[in-house]
PDB file of C-alpha atoms and ligand atoms in Angstrom:
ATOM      1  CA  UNK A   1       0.000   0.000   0.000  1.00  0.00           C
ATOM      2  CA  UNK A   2       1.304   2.879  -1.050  1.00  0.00           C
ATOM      3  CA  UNK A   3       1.430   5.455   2.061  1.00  0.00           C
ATOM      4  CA  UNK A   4       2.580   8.956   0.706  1.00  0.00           C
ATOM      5  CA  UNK A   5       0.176  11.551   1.014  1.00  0.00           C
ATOM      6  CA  UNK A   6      -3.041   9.950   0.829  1.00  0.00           C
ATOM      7  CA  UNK A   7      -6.743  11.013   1.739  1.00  0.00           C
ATOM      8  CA  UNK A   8      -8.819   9.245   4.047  1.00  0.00           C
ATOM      9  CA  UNK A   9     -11.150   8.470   1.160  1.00  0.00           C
ATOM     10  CA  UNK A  10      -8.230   7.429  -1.380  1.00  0.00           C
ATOM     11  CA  UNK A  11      -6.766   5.062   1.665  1.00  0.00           C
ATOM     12  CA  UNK A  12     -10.485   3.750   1.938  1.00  0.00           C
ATOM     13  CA  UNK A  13     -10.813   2.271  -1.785  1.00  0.00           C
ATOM     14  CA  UNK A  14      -7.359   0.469  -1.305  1.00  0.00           C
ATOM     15  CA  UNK A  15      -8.781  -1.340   1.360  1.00  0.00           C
ATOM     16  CA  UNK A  16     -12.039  -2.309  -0.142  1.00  0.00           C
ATOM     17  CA  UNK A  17     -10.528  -2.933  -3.630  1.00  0.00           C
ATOM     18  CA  UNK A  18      -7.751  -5.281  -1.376  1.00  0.00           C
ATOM     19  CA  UNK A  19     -10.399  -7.149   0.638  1.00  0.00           C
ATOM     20  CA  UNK A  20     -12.590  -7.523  -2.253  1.00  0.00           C
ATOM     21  CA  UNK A  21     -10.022  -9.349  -4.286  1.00  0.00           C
ATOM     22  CA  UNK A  22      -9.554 -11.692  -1.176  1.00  0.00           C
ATOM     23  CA  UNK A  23     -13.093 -12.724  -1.925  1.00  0.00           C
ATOM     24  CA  UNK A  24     -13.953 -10.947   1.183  1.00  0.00           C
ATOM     25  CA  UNK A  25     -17.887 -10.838   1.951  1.00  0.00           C
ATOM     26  CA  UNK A  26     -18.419  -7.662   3.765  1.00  0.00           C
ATOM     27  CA  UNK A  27     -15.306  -6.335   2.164  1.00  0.00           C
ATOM     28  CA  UNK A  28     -16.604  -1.838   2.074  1.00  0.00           C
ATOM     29  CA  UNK A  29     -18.562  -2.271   5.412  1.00  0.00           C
ATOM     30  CA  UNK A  30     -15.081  -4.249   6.968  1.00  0.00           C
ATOM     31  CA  UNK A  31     -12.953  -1.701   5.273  1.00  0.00           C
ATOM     32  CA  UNK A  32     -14.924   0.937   6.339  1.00  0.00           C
ATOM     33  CA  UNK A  33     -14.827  -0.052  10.074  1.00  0.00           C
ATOM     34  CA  UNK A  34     -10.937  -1.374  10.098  1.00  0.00           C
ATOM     35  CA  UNK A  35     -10.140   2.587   8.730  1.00  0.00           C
ATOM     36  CA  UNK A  36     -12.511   3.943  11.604  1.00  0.00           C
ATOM     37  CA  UNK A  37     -10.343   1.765  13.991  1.00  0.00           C
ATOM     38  CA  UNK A  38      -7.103   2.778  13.020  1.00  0.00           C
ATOM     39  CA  UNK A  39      -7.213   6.094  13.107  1.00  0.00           C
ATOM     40  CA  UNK A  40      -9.959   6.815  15.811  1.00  0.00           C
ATOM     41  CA  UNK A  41     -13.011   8.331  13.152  1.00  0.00           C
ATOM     42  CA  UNK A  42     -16.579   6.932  12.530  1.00  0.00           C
ATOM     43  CA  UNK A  43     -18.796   7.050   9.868  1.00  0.00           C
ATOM     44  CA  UNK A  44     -18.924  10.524   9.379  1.00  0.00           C
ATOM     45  CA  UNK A  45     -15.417  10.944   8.524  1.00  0.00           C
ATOM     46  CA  UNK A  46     -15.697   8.882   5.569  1.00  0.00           C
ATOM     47  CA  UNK A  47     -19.383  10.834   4.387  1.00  0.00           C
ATOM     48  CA  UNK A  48     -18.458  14.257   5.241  1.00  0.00           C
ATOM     49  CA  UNK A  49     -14.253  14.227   5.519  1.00  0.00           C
ATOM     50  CA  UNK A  50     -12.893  11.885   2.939  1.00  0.00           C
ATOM     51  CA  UNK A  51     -10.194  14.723   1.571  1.00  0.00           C
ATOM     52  CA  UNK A  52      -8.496  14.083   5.258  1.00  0.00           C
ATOM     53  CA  UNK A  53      -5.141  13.173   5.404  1.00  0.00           C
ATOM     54  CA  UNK A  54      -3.831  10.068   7.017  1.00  0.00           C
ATOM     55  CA  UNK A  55      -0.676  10.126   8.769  1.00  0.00           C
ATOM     56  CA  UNK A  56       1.439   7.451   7.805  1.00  0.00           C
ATOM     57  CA  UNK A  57       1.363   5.490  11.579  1.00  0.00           C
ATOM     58  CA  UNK A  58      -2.537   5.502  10.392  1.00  0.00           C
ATOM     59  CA  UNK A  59      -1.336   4.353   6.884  1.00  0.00           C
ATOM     60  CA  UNK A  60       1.028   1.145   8.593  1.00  0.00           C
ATOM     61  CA  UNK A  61      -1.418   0.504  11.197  1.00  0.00           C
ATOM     62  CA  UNK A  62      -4.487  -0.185   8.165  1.00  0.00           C
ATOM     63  CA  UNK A  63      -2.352  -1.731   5.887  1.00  0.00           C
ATOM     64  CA  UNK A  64      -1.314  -4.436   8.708  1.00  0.00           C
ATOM     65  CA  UNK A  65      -5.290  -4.585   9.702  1.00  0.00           C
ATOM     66  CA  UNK A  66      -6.036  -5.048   5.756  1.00  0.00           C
ATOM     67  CA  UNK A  67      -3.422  -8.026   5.484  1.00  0.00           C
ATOM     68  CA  UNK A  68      -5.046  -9.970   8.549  1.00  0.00           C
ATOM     69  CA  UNK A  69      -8.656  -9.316   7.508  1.00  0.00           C
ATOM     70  CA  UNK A  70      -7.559 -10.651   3.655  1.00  0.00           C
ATOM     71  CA  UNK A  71      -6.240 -13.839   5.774  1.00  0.00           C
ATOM     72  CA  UNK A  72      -9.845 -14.185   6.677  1.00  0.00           C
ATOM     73  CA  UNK A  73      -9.276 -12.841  10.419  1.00  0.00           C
ATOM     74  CA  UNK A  74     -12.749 -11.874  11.796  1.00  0.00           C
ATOM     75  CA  UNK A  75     -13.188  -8.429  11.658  1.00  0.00           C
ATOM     76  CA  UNK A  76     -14.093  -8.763  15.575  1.00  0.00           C
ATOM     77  CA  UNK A  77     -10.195 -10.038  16.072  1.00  0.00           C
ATOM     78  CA  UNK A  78      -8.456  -7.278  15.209  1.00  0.00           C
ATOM     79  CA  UNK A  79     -10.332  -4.778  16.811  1.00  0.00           C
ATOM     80  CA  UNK A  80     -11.112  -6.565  19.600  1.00  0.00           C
ATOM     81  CA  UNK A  81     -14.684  -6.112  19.876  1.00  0.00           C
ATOM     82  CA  UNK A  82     -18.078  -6.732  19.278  1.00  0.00           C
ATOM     83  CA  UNK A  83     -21.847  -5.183  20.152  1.00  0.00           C
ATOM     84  CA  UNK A  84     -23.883  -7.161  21.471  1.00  0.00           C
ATOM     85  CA  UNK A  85     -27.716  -6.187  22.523  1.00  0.00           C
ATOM     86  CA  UNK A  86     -26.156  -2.600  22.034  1.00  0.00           C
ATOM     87  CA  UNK A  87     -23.382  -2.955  24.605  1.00  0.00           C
ATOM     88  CA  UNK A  88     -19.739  -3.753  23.639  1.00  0.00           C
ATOM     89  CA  UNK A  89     -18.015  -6.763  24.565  1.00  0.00           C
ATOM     90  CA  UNK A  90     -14.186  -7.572  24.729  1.00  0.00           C
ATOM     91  CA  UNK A  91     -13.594 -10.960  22.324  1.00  0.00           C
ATOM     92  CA  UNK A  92     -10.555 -12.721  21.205  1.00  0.00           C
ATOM     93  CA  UNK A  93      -9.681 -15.936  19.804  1.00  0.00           C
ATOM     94  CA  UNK A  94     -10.771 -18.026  23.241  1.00  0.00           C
ATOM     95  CA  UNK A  95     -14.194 -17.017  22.812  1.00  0.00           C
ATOM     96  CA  UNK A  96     -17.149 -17.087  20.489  1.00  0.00           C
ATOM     97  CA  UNK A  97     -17.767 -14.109  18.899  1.00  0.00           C
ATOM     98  CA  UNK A  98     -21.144 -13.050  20.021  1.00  0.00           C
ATOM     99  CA  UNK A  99     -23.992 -13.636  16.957  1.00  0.00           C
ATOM    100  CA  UNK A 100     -27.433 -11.536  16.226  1.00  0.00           C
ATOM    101  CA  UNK A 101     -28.771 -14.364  16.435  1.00  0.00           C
ATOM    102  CA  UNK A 102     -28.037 -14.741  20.028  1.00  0.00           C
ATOM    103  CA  UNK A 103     -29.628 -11.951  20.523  1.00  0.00           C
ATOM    104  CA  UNK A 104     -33.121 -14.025  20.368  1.00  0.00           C
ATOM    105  CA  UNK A 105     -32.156 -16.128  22.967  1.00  0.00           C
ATOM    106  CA  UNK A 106     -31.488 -12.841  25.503  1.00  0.00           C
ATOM    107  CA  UNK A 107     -35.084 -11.227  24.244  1.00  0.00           C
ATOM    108  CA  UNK A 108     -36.889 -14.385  25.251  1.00  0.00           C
ATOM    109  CA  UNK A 109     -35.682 -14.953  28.280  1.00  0.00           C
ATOM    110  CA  UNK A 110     -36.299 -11.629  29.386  1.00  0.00           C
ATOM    111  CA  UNK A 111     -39.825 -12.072  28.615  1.00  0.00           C
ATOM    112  CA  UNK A 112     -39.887 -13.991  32.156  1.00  0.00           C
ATOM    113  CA  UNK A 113     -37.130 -12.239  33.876  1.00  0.00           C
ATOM    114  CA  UNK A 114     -37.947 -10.752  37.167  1.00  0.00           C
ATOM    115  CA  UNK A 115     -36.282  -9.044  39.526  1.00  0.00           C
ATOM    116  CA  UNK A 116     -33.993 -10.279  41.788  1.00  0.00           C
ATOM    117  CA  UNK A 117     -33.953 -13.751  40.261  1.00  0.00           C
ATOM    118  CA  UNK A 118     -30.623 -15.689  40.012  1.00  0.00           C
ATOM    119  CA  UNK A 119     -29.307 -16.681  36.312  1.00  0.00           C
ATOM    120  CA  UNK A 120     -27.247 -19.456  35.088  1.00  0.00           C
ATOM    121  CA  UNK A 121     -25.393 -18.835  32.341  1.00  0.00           C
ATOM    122  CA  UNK A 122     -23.787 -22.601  31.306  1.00  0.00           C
ATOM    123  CA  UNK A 123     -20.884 -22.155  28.335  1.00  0.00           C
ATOM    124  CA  UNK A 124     -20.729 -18.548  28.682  1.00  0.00           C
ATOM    125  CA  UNK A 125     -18.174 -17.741  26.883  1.00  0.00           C
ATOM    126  CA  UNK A 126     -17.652 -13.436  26.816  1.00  0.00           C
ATOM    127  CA  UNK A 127     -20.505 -13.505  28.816  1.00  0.00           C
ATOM    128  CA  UNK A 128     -22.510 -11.565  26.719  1.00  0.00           C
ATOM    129  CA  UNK A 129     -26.158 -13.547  27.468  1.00  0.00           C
ATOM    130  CA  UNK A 130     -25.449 -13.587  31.068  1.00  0.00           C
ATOM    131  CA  UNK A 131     -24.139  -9.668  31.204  1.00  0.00           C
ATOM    132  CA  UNK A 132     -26.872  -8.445  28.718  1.00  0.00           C
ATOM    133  CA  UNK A 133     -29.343  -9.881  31.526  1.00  0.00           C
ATOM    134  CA  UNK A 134     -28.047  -8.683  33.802  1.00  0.00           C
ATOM    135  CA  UNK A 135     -27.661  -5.257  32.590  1.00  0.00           C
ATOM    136  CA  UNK A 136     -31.146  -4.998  31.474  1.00  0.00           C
ATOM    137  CA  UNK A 137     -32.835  -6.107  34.613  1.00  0.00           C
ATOM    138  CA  UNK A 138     -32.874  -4.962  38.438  1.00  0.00           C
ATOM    139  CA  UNK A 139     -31.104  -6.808  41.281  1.00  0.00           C
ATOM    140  CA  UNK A 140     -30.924 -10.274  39.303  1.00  0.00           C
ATOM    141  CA  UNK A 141     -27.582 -12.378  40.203  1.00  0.00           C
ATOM    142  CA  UNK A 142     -25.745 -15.212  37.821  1.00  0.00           C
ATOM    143  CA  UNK A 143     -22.729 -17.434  37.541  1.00  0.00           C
ATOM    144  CA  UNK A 144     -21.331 -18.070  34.164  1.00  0.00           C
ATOM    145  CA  UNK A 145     -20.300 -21.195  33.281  1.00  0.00           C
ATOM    146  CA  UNK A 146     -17.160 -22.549  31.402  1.00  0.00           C
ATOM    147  CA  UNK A 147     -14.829 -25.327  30.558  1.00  0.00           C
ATOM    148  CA  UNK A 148     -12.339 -22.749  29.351  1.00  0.00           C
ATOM    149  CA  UNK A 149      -9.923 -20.483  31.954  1.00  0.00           C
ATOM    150  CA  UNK A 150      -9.384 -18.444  28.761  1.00  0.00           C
ATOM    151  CA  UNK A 151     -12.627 -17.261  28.298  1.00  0.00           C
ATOM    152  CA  UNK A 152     -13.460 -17.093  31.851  1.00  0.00           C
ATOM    153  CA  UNK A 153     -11.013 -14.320  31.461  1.00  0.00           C
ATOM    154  CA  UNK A 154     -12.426 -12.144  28.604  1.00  0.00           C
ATOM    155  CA  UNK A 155     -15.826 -12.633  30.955  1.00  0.00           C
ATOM    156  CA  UNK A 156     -14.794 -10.836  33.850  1.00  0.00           C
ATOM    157  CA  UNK A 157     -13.195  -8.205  32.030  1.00  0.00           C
ATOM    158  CA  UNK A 158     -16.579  -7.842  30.370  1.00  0.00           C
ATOM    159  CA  UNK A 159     -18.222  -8.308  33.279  1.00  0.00           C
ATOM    160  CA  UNK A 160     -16.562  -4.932  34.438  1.00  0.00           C
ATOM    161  CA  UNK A 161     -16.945  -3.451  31.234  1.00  0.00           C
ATOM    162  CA  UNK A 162     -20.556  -3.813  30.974  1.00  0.00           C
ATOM    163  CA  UNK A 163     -21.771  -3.945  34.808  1.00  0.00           C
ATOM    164  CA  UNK A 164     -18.885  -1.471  36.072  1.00  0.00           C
ATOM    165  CA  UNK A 165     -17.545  -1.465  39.463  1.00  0.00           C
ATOM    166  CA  UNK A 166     -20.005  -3.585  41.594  1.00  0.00           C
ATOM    167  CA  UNK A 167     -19.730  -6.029  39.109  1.00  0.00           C
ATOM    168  CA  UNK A 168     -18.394  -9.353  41.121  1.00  0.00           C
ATOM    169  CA  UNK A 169     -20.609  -8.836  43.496  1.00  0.00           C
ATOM    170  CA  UNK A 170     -23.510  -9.494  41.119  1.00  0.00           C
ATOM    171  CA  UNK A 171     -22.021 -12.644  38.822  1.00  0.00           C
ATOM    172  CA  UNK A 172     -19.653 -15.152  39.624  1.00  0.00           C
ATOM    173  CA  UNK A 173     -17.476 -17.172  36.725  1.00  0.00           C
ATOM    174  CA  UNK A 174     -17.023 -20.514  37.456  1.00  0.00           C
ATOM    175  CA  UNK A 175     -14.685 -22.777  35.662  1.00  0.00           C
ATOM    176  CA  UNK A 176     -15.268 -26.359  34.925  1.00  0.00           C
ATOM    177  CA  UNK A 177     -17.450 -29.084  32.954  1.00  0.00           C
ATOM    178  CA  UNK A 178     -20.721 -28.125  32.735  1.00  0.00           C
ATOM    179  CA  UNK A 179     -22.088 -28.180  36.313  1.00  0.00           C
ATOM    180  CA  UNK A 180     -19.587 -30.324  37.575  1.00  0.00           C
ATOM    181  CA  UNK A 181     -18.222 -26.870  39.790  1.00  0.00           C
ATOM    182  CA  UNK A 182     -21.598 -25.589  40.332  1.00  0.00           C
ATOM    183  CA  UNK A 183     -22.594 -26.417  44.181  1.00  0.00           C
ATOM    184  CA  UNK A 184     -25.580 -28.603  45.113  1.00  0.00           C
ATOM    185  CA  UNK A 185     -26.974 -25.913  46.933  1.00  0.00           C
ATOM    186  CA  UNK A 186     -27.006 -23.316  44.543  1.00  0.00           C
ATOM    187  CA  UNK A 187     -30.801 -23.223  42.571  1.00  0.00           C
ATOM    188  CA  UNK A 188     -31.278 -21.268  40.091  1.00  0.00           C
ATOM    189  CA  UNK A 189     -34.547 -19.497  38.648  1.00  0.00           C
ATOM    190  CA  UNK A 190     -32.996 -19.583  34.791  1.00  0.00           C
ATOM    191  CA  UNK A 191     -30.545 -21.627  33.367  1.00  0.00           C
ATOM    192  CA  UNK A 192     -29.796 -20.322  29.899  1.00  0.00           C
ATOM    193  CA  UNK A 193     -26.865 -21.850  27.266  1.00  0.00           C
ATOM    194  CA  UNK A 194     -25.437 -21.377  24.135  1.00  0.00           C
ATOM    195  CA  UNK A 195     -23.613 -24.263  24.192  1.00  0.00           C
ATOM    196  CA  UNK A 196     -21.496 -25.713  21.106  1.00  0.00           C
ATOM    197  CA  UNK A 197     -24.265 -27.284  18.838  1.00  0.00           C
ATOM    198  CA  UNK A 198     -22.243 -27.838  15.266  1.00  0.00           C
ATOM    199  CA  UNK A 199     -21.676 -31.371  14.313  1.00  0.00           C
ATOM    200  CA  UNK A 200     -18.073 -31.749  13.876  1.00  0.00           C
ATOM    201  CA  UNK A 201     -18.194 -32.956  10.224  1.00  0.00           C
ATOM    202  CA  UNK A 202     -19.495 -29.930   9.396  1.00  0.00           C
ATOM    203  CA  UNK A 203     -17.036 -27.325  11.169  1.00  0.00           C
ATOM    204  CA  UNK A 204     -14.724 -27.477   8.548  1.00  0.00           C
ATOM    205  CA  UNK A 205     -17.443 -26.263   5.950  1.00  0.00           C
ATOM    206  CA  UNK A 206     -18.190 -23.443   7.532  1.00  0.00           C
ATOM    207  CA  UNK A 207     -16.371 -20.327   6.717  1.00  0.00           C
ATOM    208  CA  UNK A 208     -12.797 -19.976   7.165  1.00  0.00           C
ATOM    209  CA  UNK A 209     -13.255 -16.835   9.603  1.00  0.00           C
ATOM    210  CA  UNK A 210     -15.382 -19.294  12.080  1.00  0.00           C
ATOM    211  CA  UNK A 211     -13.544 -22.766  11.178  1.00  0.00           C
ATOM    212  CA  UNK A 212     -10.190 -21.150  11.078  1.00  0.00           C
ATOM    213  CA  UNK A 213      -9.871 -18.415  14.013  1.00  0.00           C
ATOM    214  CA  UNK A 214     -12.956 -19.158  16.333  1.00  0.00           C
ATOM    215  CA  UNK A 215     -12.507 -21.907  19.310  1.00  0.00           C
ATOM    216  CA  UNK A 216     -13.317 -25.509  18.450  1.00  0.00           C
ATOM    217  CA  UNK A 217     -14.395 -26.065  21.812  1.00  0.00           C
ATOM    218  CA  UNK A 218     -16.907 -23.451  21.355  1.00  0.00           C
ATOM    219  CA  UNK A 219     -18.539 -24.588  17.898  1.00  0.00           C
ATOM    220  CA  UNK A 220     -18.266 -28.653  18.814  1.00  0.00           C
ATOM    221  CA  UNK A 221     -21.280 -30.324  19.400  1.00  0.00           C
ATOM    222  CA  UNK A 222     -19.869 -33.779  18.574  1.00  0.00           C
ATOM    223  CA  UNK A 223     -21.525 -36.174  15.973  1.00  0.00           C
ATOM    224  CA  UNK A 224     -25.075 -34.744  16.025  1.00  0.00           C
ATOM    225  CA  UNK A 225     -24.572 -31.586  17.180  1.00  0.00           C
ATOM    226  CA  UNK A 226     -26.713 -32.360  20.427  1.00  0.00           C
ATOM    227  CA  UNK A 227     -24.095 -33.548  22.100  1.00  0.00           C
ATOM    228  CA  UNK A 228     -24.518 -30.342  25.324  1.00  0.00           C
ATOM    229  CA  UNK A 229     -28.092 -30.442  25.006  1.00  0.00           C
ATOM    230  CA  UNK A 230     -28.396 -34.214  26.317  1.00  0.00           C
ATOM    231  CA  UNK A 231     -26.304 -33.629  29.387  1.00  0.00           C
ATOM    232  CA  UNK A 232     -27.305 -29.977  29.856  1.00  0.00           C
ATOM    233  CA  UNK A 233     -30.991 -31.282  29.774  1.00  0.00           C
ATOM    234  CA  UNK A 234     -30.355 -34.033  32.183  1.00  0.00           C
ATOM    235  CA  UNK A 235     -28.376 -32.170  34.693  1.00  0.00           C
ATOM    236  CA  UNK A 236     -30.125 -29.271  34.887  1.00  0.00           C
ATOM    237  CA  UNK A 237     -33.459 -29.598  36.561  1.00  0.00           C
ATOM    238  CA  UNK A 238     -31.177 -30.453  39.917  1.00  0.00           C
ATOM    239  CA  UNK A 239     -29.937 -26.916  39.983  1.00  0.00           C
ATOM    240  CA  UNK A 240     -33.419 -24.894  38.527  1.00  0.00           C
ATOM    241  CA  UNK A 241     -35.721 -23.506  41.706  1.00  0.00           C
ATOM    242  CA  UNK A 242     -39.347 -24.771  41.413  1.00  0.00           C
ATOM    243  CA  UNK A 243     -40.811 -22.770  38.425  1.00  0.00           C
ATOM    244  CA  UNK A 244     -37.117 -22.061  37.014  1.00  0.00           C
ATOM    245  CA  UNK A 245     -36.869 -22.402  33.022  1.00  0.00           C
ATOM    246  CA  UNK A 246     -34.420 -23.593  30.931  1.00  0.00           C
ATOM    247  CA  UNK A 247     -33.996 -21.570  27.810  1.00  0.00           C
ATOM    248  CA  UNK A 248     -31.007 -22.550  24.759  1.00  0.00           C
ATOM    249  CA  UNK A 249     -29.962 -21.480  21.531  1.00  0.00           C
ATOM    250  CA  UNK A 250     -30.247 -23.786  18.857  1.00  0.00           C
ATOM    251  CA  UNK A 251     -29.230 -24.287  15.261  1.00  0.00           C
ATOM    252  CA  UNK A 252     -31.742 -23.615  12.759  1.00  0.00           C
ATOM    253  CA  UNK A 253     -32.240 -27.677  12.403  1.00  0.00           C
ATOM    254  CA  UNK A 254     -32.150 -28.544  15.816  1.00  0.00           C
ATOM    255  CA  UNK A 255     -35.483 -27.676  17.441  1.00  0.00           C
ATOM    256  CA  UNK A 256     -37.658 -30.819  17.196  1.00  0.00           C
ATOM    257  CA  UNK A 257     -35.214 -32.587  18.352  1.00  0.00           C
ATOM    258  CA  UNK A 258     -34.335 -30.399  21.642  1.00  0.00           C
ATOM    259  CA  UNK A 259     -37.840 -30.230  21.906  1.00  0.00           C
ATOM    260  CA  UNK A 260     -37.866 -33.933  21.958  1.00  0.00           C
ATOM    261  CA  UNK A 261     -35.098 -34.240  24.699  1.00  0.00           C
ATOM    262  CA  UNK A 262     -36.619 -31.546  26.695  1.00  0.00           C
ATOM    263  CA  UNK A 263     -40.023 -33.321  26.568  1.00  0.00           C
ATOM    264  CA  UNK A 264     -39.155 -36.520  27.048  1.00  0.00           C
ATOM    265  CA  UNK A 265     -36.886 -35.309  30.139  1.00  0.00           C
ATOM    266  CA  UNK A 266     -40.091 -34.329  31.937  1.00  0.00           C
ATOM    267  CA  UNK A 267     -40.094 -30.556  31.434  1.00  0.00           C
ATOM    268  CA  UNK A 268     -43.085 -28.885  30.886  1.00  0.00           C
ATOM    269  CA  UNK A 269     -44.651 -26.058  28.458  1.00  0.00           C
ATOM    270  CA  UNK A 270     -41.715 -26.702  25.849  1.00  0.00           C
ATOM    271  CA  UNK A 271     -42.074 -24.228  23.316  1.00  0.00           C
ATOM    272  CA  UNK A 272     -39.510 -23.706  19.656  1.00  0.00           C
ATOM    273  CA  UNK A 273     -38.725 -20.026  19.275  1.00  0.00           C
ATOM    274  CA  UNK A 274     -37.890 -18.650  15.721  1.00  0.00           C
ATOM    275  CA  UNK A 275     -35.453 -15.898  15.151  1.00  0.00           C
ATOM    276  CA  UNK A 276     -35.993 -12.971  12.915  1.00  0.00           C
ATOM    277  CA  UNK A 277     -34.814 -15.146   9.979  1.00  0.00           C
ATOM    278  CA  UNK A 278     -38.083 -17.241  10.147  1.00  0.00           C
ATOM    279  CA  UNK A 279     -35.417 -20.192  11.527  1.00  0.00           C
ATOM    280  CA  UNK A 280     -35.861 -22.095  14.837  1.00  0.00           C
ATOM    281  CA  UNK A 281     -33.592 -20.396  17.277  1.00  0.00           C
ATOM    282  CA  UNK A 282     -34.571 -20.930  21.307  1.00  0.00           C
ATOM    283  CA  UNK A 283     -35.628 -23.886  22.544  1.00  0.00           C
ATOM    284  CA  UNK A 284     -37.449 -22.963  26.490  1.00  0.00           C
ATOM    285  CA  UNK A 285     -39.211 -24.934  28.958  1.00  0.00           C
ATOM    286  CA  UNK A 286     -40.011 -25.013  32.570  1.00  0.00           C
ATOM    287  CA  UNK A 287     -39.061 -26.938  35.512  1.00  0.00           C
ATOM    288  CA  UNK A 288     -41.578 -29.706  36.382  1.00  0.00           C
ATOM    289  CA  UNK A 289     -40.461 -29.305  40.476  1.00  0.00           C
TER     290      UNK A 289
HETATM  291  N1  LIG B   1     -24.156 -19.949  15.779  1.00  0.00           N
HETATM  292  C1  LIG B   1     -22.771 -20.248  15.736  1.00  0.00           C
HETATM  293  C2  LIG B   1     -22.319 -20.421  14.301  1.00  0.00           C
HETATM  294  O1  LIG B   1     -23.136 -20.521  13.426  1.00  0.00           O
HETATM  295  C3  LIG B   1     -22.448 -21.494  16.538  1.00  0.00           C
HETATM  296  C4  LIG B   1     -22.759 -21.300  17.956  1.00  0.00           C
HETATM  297  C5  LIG B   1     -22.609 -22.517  18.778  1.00  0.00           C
HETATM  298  O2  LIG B   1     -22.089 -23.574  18.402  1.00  0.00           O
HETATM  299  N2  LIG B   1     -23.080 -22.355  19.928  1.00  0.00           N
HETATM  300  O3  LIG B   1     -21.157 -20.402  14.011  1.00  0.00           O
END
């Protein structure tokens, strides 16, 4: 990339013509936002400022984001971040990077959120479900739940992010498999999961950004993909407080047979929620203690 005396707008179409040769999707909206990030502008620069000139620690500093993005490194990886239910999380490499999608799953369960009840957040990854809830509602507690130390990490550091201060006294991160560290004694009124629901055969289809640079242990929901659901579902009703629900995301293909597990695992009221897609998304049901 050449880096004497360009504008903002002339550094821009590099980008976009680069990442578009890479094949890249999103390449003007991801070479848009990888210009905002490197030198500190937003949208408006680009609409209203494009004769600016870029300095050339601006110039390095896009050319290097360019190169990774054209390697198929998520956008969210090199800046770092991601909104979420219009709050910004911290991601990396150790953690999923939090989906619209998910967003469905946070909207429903809010629907029977009250406050001061106590969340369980099992696979939490960033924490975005858990925080989001959290955020959004009065005087409610959770844990979050993980088998990785790694991403317990990027959760507290959201968990400060998006709660502030007081934040540890409200949610706890616990690491381990599944409930296995989650006490006896500890019931909770919603457990709620994103757990990893893509059939390993089909991991490597997926696109490179995802199969490449986002964490296995994340997306891996062994042969069938229900793999978390079975042992979520039959663990969980010892840890939900009479009335608690259980609410999960699910893969567009998934819901009758969540359903299924749900039902035949005694819980009651199971209902198949769709996202704004039209596909099946949340999969919900209710304690039968
Ligand atoms: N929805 C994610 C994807 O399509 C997968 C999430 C998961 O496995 N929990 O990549």
């Amino acid at each position: 990339m050449n880096k004497n005396d360009l504008t903002y707008e002339e550094l821009y179409r590099q980008g976009c013509e680069e990442l578009e040769t890479a094949g890249i999707g999103e390449a003007k909206t991801d070479a848009r936002l990888l210009l905002e990030w490197c030198c500190g502008t937003d949208r408006n620069t680009l609409l209203a400022h494009g004769e600016r000139a870029v300095t050339e620690a601006e110039c390095g500093r896009y050319a290097a984001c360019i190169d990774r993005r054209r390697r198929r490194v998520p956008l969210q990886h090199i800046t770092g971040e991601q909104e979420f239910m219009g709050l910004t999380f911290e991601v990396n490499k150790d953690v999923l990077i939090p989906r619209q999608d998910t967003e469905v799953l946070v909207e429903e369960v809010m629907r029977y959120l009250h406050d001061g009840m106590r969340i369980l957040d099992m696979c939490t990854g960033s924490g975005c479900i858990l925080l989001s809830l959290l955020r959004y509602s009065n005087d409610c507690t959770g844990v979050g739940a993980d088998l990785s130390g790694e991403a317990l990490a990027i959760a507290a550091r959201n968990a400060e992010r998006i709660l502030g201060a007081g934040a540890m006294e409200k949610v706890a991160f616990v690491q381990g498999d599944l409930f296995e560290k989650i006490s006896g004694q500890d019931r909770f009124d919603m457990i709620v999961s994103n757990p990893p629901y893509i059939k390993t055969d089909v991991i490597d289809t997926l696109m490179p950004e995802v199969s490449r640079h986002e964490p296995r242990l994340a997306l891996d929901g062994h042969e069938d993909g229900l793999f978390f659901y079975r042992r979520i579902i039959a663990q969980a009703e010892k840890f939900l407080a009479g009335g608690g629900m259980l609410f999960f995301e699910i893969g567009y293909d998934q819901g009758a047979a969540v359903r299924l597990l749900m039902e035949e695992a005694g819980y009651t009221d199971v209902e198949v929620v769709r996202d704004y897609a039209g596909f099946d998304r949340v999969v919900c049901g209710g304690s039968h203690v």
